[in-house]
Coordinates of N, CA, C and O in Angstrom, one line a residue:
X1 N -19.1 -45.2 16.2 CA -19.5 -43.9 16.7 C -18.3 -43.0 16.7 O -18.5 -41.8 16.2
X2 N -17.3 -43.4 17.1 CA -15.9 -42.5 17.1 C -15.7 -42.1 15.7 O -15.4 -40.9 15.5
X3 N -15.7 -42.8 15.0 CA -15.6 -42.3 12.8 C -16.3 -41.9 12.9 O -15.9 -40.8 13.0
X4 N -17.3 -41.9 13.1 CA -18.6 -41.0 12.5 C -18.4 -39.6 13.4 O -18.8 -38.6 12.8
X5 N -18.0 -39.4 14.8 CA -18.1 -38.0 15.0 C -16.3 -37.6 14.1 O -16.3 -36.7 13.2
X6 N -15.4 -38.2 14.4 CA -14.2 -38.1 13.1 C -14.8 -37.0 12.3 O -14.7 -35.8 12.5
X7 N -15.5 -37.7 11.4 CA -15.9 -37.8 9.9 C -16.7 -36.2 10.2 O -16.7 -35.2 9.4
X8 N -17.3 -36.2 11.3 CA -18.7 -35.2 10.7 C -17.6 -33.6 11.4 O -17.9 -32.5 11.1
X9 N -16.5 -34.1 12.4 CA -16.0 -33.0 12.9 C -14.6 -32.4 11.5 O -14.0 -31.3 11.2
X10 N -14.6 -33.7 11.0 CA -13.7 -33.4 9.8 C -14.2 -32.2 8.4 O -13.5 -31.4 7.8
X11 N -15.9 -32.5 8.0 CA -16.6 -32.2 7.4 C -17.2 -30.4 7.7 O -17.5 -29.6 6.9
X12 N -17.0 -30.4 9.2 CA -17.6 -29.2 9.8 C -15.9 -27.9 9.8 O -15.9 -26.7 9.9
X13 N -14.7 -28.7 9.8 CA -14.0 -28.3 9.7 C -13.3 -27.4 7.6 O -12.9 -26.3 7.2
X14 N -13.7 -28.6 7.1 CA -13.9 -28.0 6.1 C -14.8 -26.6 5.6 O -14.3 -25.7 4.9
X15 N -16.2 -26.7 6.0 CA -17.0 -26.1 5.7 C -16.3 -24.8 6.0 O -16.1 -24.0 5.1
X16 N -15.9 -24.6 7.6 CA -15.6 -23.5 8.0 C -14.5 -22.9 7.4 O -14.6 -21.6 7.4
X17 N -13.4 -23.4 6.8 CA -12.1 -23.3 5.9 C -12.6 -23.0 4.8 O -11.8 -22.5 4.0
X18 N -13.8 -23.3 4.4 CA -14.3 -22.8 3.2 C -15.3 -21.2 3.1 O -15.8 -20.6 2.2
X19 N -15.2 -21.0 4.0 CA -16.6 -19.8 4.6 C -15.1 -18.9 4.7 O -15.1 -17.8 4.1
X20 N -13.7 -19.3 5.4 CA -13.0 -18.2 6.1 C -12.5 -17.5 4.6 O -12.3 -18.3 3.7
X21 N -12.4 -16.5 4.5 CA -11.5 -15.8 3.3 C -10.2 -14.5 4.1 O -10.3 -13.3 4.6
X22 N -9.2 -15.3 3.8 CA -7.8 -14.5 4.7 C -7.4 -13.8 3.2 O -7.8 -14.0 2.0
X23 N -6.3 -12.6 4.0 CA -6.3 -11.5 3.2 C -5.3 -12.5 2.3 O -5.1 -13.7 2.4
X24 N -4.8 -11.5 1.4 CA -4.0 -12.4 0.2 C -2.8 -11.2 0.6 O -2.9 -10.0 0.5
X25 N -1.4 -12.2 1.1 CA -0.6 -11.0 1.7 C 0.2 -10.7 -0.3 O 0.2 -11.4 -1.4
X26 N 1.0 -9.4 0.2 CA 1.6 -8.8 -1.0 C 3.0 -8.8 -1.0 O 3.7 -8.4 -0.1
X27 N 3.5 -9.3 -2.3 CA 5.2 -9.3 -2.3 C 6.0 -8.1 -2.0 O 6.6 -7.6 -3.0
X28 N 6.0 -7.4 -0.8 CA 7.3 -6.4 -0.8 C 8.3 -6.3 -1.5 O 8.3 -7.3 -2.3
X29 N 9.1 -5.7 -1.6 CA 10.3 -5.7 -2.2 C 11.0 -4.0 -1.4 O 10.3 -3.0 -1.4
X30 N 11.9 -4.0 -1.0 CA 12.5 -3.1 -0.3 C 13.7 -2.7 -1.4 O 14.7 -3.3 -1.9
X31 N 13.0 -1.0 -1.7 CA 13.7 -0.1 -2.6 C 14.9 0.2 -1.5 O 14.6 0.7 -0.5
X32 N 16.3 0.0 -1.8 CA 17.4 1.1 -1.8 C 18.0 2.1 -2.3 O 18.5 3.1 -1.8
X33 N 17.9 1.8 -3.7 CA 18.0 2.9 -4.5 C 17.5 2.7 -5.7 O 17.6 1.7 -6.4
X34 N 16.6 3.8 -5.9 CA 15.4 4.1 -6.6 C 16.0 3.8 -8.2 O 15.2 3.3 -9.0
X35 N 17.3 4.1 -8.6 CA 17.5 4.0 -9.8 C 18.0 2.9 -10.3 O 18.2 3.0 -11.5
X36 N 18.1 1.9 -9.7 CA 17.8 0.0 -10.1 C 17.0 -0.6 -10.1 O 17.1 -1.8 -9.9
X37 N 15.8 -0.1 -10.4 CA 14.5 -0.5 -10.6 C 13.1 0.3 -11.0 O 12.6 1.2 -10.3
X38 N 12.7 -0.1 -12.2 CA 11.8 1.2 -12.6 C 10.3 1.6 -11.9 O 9.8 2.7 -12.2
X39 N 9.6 0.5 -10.9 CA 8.6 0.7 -10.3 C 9.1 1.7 -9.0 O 8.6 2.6 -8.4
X40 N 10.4 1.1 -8.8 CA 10.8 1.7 -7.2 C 11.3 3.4 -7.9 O 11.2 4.3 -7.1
X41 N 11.7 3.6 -9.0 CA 12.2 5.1 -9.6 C 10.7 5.3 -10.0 O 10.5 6.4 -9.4
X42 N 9.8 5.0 -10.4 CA 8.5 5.7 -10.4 C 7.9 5.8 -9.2 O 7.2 6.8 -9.0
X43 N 8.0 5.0 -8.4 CA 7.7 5.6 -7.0 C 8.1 6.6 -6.3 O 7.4 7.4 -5.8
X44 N 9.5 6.6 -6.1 CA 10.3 7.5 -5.7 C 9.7 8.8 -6.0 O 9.2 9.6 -5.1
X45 N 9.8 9.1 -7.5 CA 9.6 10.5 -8.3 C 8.3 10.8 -7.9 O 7.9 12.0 -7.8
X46 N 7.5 9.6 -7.7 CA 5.9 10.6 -7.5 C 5.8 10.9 -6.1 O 5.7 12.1 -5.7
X47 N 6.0 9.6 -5.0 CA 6.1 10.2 -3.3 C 6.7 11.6 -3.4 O 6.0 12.6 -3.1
X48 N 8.3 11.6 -3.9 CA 8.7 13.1 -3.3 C 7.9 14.3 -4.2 O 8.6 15.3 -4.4
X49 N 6.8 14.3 -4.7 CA 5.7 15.2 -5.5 C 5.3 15.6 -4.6 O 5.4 16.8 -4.6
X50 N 4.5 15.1 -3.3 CA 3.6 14.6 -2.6 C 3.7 15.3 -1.2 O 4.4 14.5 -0.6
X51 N 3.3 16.5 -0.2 CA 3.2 17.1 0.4 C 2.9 15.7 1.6 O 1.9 15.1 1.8
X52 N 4.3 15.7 2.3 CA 3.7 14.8 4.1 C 2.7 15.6 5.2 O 2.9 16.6 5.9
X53 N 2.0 15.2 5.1 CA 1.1 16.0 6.0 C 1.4 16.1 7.6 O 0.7 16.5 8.5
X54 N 2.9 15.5 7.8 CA 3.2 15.3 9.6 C 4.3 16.9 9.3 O 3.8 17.9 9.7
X55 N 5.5 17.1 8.5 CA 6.3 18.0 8.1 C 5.7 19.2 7.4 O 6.3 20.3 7.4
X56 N 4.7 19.2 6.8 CA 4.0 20.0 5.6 C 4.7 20.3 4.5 O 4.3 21.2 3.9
X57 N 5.7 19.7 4.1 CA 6.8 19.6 3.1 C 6.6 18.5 2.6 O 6.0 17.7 3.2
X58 N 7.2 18.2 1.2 CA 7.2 17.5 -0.1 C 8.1 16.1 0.7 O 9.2 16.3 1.2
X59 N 7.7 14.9 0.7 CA 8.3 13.9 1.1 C 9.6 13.7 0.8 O 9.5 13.5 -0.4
X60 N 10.8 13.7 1.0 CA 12.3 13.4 1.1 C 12.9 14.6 1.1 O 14.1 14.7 1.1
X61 N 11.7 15.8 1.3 CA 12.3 17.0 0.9 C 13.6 17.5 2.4 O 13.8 18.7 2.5
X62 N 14.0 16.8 3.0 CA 14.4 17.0 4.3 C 15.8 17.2 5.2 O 16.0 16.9 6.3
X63 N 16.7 17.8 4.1 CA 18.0 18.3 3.5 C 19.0 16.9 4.2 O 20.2 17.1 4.2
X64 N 18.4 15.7 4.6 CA 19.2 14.2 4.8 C 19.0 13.3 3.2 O 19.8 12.5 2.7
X65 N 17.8 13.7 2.6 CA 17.7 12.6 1.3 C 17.7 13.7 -0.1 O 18.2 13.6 -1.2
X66 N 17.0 14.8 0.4 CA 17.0 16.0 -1.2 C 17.5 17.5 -0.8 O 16.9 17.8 0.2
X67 N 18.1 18.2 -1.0 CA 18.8 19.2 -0.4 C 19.1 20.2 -2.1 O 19.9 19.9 -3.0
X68 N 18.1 21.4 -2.2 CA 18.4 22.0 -3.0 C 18.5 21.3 -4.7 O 19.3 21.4 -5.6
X69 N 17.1 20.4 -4.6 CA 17.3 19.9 -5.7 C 18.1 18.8 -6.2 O 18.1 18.1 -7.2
X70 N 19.1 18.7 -4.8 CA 20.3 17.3 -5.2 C 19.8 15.7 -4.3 O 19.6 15.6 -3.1
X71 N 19.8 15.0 -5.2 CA 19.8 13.9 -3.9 C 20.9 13.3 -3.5 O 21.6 12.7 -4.2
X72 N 21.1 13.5 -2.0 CA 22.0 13.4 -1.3 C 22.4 11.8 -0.9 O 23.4 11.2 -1.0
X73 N 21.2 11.5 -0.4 CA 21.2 10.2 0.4 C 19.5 9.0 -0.4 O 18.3 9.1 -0.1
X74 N 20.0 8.3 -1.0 CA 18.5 7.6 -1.6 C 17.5 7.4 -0.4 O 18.1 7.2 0.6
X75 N 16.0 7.4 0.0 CA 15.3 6.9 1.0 C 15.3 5.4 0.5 O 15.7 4.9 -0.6
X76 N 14.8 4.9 1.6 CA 14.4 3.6 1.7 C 12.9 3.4 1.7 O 12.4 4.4 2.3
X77 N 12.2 2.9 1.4 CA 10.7 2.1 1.1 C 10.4 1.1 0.8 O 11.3 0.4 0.3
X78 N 9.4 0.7 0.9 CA 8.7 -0.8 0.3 C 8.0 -0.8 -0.6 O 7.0 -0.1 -0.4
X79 N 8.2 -1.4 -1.8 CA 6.5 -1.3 -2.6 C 6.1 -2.8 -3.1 O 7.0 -3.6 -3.0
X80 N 5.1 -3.2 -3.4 CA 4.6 -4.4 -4.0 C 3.9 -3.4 -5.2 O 3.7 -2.2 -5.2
X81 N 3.3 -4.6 -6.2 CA 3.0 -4.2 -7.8 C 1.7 -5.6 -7.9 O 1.7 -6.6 -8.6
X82 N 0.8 -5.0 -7.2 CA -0.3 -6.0 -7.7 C -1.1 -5.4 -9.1 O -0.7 -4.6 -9.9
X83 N -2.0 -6.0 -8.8 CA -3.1 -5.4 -10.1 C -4.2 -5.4 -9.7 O -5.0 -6.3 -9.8
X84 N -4.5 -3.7 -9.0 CA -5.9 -3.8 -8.0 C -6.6 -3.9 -8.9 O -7.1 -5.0 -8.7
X85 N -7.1 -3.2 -10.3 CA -8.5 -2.7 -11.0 C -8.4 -3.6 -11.9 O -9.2 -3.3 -12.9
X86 N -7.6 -4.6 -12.1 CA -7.8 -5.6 -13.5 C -7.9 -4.8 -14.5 O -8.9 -4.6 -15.1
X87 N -6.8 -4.3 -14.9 CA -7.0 -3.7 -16.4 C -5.2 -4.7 -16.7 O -4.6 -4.5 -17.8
X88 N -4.9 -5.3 -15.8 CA -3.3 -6.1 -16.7 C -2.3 -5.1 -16.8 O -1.5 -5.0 -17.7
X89 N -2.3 -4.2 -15.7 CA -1.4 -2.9 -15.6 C -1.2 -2.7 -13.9 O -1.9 -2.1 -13.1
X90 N -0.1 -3.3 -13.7 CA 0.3 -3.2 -11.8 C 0.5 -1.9 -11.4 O 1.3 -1.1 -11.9
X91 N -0.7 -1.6 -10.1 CA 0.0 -0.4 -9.5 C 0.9 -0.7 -8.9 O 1.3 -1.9 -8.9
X92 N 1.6 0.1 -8.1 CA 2.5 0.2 -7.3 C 1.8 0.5 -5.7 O 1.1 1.4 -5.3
X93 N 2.4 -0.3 -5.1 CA 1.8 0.3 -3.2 C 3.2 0.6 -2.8 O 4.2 -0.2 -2.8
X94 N 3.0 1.8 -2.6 CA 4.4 2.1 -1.8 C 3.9 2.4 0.0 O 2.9 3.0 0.4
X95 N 4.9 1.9 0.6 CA 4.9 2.0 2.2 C 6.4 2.7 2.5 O 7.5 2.2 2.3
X96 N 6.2 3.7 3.0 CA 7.5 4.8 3.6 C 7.7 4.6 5.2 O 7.2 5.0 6.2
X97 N 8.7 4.0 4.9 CA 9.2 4.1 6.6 C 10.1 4.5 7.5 O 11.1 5.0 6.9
X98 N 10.2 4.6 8.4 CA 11.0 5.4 9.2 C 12.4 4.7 9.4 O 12.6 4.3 10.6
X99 N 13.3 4.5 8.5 CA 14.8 3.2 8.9 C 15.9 4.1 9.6 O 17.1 3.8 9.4
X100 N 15.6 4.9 10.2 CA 16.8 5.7 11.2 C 16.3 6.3 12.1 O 15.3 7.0 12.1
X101 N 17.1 5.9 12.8 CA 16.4 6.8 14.2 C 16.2 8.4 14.2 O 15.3 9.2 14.6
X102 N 17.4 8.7 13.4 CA 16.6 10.0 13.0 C 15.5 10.7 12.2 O 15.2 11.9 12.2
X103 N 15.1 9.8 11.6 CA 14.0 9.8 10.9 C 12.5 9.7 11.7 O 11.6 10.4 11.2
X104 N 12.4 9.2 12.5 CA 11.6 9.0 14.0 C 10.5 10.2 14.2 O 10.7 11.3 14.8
X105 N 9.3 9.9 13.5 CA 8.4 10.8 14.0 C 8.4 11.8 12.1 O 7.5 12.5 11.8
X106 N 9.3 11.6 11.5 CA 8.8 12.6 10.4 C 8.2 11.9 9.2 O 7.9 12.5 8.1
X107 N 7.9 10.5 9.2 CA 6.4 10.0 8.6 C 5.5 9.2 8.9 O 4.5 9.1 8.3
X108 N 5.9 8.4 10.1 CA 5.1 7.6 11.0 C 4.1 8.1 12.2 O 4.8 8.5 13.1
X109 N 3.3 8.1 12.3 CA 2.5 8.1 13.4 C 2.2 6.9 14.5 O 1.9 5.7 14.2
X110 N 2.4 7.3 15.8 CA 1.8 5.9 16.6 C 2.7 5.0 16.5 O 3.9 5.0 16.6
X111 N 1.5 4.0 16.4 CA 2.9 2.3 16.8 C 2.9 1.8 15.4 O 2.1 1.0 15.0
X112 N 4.2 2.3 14.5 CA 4.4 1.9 13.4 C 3.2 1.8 12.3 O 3.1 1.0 11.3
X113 N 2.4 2.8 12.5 CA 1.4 3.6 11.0 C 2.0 4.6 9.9 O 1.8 5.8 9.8
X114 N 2.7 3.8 9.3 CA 3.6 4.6 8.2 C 2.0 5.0 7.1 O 0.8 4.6 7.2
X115 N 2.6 5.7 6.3 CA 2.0 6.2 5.1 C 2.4 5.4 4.1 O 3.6 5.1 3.8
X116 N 0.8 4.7 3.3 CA 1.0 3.6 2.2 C 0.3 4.7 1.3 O -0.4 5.6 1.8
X117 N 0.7 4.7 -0.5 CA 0.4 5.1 -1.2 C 0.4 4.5 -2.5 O 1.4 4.1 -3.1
X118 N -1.0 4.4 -3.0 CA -1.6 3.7 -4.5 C -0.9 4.6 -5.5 O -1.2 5.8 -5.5
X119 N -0.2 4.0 -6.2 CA -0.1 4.8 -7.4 C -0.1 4.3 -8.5 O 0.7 3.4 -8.7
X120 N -1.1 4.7 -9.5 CA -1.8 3.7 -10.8 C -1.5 5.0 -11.8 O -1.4 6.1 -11.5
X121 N -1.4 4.3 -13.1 CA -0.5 5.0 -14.5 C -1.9 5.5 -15.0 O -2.7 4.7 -15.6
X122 N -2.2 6.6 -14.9 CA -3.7 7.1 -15.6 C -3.3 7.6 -17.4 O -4.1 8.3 -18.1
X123 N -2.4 7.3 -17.6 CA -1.8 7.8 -18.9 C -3.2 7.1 -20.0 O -3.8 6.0 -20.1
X124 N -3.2 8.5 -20.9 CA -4.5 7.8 -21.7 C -3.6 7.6 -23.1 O -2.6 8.3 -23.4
X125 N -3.9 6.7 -23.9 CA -3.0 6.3 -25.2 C -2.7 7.4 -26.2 O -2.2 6.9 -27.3
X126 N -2.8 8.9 -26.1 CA -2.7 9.8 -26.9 C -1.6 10.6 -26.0 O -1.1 11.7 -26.5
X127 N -1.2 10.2 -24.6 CA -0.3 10.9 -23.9 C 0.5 10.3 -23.6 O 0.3 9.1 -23.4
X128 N 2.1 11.0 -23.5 CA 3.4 10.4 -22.9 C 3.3 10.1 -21.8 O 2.5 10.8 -21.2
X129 N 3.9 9.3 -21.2 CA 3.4 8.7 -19.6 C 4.8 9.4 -19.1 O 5.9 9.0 -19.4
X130 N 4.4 10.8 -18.0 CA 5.0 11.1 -17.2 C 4.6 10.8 -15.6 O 3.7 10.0 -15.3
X131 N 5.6 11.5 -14.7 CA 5.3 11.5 -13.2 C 3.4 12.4 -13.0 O 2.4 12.1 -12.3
X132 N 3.5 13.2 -13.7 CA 2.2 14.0 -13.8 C 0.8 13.3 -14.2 O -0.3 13.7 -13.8
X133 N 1.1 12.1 -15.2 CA -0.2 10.9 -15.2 C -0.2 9.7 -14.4 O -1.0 8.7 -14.3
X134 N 1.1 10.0 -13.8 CA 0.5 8.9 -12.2 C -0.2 9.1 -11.6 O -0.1 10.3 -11.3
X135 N -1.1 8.8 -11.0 CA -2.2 9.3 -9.6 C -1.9 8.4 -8.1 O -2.1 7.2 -8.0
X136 N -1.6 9.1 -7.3 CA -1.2 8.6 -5.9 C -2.4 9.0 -5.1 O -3.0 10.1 -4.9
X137 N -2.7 7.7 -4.6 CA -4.0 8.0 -3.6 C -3.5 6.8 -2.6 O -3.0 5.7 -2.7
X138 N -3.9 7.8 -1.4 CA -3.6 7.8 0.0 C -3.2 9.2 0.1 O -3.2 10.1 -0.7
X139 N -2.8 9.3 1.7 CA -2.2 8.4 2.3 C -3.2 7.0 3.0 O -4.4 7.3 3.4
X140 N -2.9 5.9 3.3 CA -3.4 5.2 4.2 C -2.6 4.8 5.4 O -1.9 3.8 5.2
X141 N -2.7 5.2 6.4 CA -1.7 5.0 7.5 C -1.9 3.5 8.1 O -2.9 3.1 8.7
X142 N -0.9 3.0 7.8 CA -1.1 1.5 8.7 C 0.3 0.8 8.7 O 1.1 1.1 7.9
X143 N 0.6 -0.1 9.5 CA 1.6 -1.0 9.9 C 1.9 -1.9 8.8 O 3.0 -2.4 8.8
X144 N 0.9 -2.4 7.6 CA 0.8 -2.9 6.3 C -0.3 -2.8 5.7 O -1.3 -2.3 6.2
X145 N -0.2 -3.1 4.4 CA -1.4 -3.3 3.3 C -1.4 -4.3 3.1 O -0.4 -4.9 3.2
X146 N -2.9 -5.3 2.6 CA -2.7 -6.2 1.7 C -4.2 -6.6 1.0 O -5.3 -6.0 1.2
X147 N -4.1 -7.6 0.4 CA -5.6 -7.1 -0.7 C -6.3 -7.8 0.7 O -5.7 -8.5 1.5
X148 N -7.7 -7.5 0.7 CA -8.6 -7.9 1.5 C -9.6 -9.7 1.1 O -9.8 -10.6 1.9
X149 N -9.8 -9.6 0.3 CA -10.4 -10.5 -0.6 C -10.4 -10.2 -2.0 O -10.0 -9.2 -2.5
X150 N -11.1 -11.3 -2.7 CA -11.0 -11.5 -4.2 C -12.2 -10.5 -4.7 O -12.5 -10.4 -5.8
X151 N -12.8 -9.7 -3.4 CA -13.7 -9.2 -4.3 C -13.7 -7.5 -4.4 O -13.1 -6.6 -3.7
X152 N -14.8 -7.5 -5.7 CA -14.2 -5.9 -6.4 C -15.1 -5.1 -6.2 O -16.3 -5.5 -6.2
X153 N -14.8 -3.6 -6.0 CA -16.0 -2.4 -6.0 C -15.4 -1.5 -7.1 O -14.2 -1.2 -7.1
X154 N -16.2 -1.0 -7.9 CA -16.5 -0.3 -9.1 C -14.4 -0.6 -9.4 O -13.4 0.1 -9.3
X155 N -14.7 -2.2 -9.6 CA -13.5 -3.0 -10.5 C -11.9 -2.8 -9.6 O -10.8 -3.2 -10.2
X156 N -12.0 -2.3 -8.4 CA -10.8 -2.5 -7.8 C -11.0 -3.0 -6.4 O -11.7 -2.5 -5.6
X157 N -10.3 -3.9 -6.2 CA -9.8 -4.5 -4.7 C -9.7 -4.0 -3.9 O -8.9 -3.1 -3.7
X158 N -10.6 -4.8 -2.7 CA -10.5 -3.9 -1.4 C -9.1 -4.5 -0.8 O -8.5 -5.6 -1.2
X159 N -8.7 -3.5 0.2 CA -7.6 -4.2 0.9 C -7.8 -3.7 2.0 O -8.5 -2.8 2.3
X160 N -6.7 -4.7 2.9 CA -6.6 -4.4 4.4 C -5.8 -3.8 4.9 O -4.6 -4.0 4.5
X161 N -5.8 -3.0 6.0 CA -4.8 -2.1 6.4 C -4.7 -2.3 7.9 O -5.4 -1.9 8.8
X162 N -3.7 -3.0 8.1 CA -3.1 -3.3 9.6 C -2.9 -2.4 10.7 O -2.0 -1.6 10.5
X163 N -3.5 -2.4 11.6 CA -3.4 -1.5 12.7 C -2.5 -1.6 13.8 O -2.4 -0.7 14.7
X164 N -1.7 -3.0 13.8 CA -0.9 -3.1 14.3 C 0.5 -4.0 13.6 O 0.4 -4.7 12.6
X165 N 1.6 -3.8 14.1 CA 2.4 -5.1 13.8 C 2.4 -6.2 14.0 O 3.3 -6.5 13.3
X166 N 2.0 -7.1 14.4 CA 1.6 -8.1 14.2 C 0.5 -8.9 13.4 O 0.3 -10.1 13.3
X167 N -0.4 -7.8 12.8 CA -1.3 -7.7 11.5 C -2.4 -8.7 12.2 O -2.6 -9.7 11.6
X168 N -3.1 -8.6 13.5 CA -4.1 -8.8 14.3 C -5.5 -8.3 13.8 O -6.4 -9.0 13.3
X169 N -5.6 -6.7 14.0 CA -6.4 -5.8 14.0 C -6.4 -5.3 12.4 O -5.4 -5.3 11.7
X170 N -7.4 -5.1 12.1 CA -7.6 -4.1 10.8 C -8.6 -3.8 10.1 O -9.6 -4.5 10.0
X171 N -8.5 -2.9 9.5 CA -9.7 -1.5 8.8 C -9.9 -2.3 7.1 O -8.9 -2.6 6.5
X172 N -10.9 -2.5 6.7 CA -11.5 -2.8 5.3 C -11.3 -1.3 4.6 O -12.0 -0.4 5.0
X173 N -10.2 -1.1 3.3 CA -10.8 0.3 2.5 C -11.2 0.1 1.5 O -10.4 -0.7 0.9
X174 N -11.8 0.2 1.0 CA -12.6 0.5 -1.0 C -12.6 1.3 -1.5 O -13.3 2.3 -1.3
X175 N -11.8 1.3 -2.4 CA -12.2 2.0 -3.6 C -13.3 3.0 -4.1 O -14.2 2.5 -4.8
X176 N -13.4 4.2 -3.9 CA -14.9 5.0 -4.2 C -14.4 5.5 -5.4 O -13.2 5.9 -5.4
X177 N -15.3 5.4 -6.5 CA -15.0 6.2 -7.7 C -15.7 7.0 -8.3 O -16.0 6.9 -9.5
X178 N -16.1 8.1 -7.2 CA -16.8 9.2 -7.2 C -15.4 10.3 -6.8 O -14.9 11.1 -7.6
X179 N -14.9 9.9 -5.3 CA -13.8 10.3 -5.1 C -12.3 10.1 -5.0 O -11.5 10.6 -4.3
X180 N -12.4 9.0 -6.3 CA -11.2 8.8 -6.9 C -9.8 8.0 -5.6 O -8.5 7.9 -5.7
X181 N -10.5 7.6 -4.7 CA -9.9 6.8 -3.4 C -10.2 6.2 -2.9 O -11.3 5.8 -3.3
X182 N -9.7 5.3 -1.5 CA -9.4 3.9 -1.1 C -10.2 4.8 0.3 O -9.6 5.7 1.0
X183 N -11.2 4.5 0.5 CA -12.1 4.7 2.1 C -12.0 3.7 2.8 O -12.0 2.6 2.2
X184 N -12.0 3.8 4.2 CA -12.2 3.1 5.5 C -13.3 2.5 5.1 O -13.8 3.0 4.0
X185 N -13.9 1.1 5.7 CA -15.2 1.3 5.4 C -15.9 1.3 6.9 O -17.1 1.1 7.0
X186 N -15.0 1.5 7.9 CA -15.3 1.6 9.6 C -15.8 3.3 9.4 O -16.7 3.6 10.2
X187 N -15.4 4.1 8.6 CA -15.5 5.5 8.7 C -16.2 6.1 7.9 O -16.5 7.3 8.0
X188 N -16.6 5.3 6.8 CA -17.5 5.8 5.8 C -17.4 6.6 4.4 O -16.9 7.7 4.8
X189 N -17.6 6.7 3.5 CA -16.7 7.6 2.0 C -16.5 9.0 2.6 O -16.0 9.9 1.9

């Protein structure tokens, strides 16, 4: 009798390990300086494109990292290089964070909801791939990213967006390709 509930609590254990699907976390890699590495210098160049919506100014633009066109001080960021849309071409997720106290409040919101941003190479094979055929979509504010599951909407990966630091809580976004971005799916396209 003891093997046999064993066996069937063993069996019920599996089942359920087979039903759970956990996010698939993503390799960070923490940029220092953007010009030792070419995903972290293509990130760099497109974020500071990119109007912060807490400042209303161009991200780094903040006379501590760019001052008059010069960069003074490199920022710091995170990005990972998955391959949301399966085409065998990694975007880039960059996550911008706050690493000095003086920095405190000019891209984070809340309890550690930095600004994460997709940026995929839209270069079509008759054009030079500049900063201008990248496309950056977000922001998505959260404490991290990471893909959601294995599965796809109109061919890119949903992912998860942590609501807190200890990556407890979190928001499902997808991909809409009507509007060319990554939606909540708690809040709707």
């Amino acid at each position: 009798m003891r093997v046999k509930m064993l066996w069937l609590g063993l069996i019920c254990f599996v089942i359920t390990m087979m039903a759970f699907k956990p996010a698939n976390a993503l390799q960070y890699r923490t940029c220092l300086n953007p010009e030792k590495e070419a995903a972290c210098l293509i990130a760099f160049r497109k974020i500071q494109t990119l109007i912060n919506p807490i400042t209303k100014e161009r991200f780094y633009h903040d006379d501590a990292h760019i001052s008059n066109g010069k960069l003074l001080m490199p920022p710091v960021f995170y990005i990972a290089t998955p391959d949301l849309d399966g085409d065998q071409s990694p975007e880039i997720i960059v996550q911008i964070v706050e690493y000095k106290n003086e920095f405190q409040g000019y891209y984070c919101i809340g309890n550690n909801q930095c600004p994460h941003f997709i940026i995929q190479d839209r270069t079509l094979p008759e054009q030079n791939r500049t900063i201008k055929t990248m496309k950056a979509i977000g922001p998505i504010y959260s404490s991290g990213v990471a893909i959601s599951t294995d599965e796809r909407v109109d061919n890119f990966l949903s992912l998860r967006a942590y609501r807190d630091p200890f990556w407890k809580s979190f928001d499902v976004y997808q991909y809409d390709r009507q509007s060319d971005s990554y939606f909540n799916m708690t809040a709707g396209p």
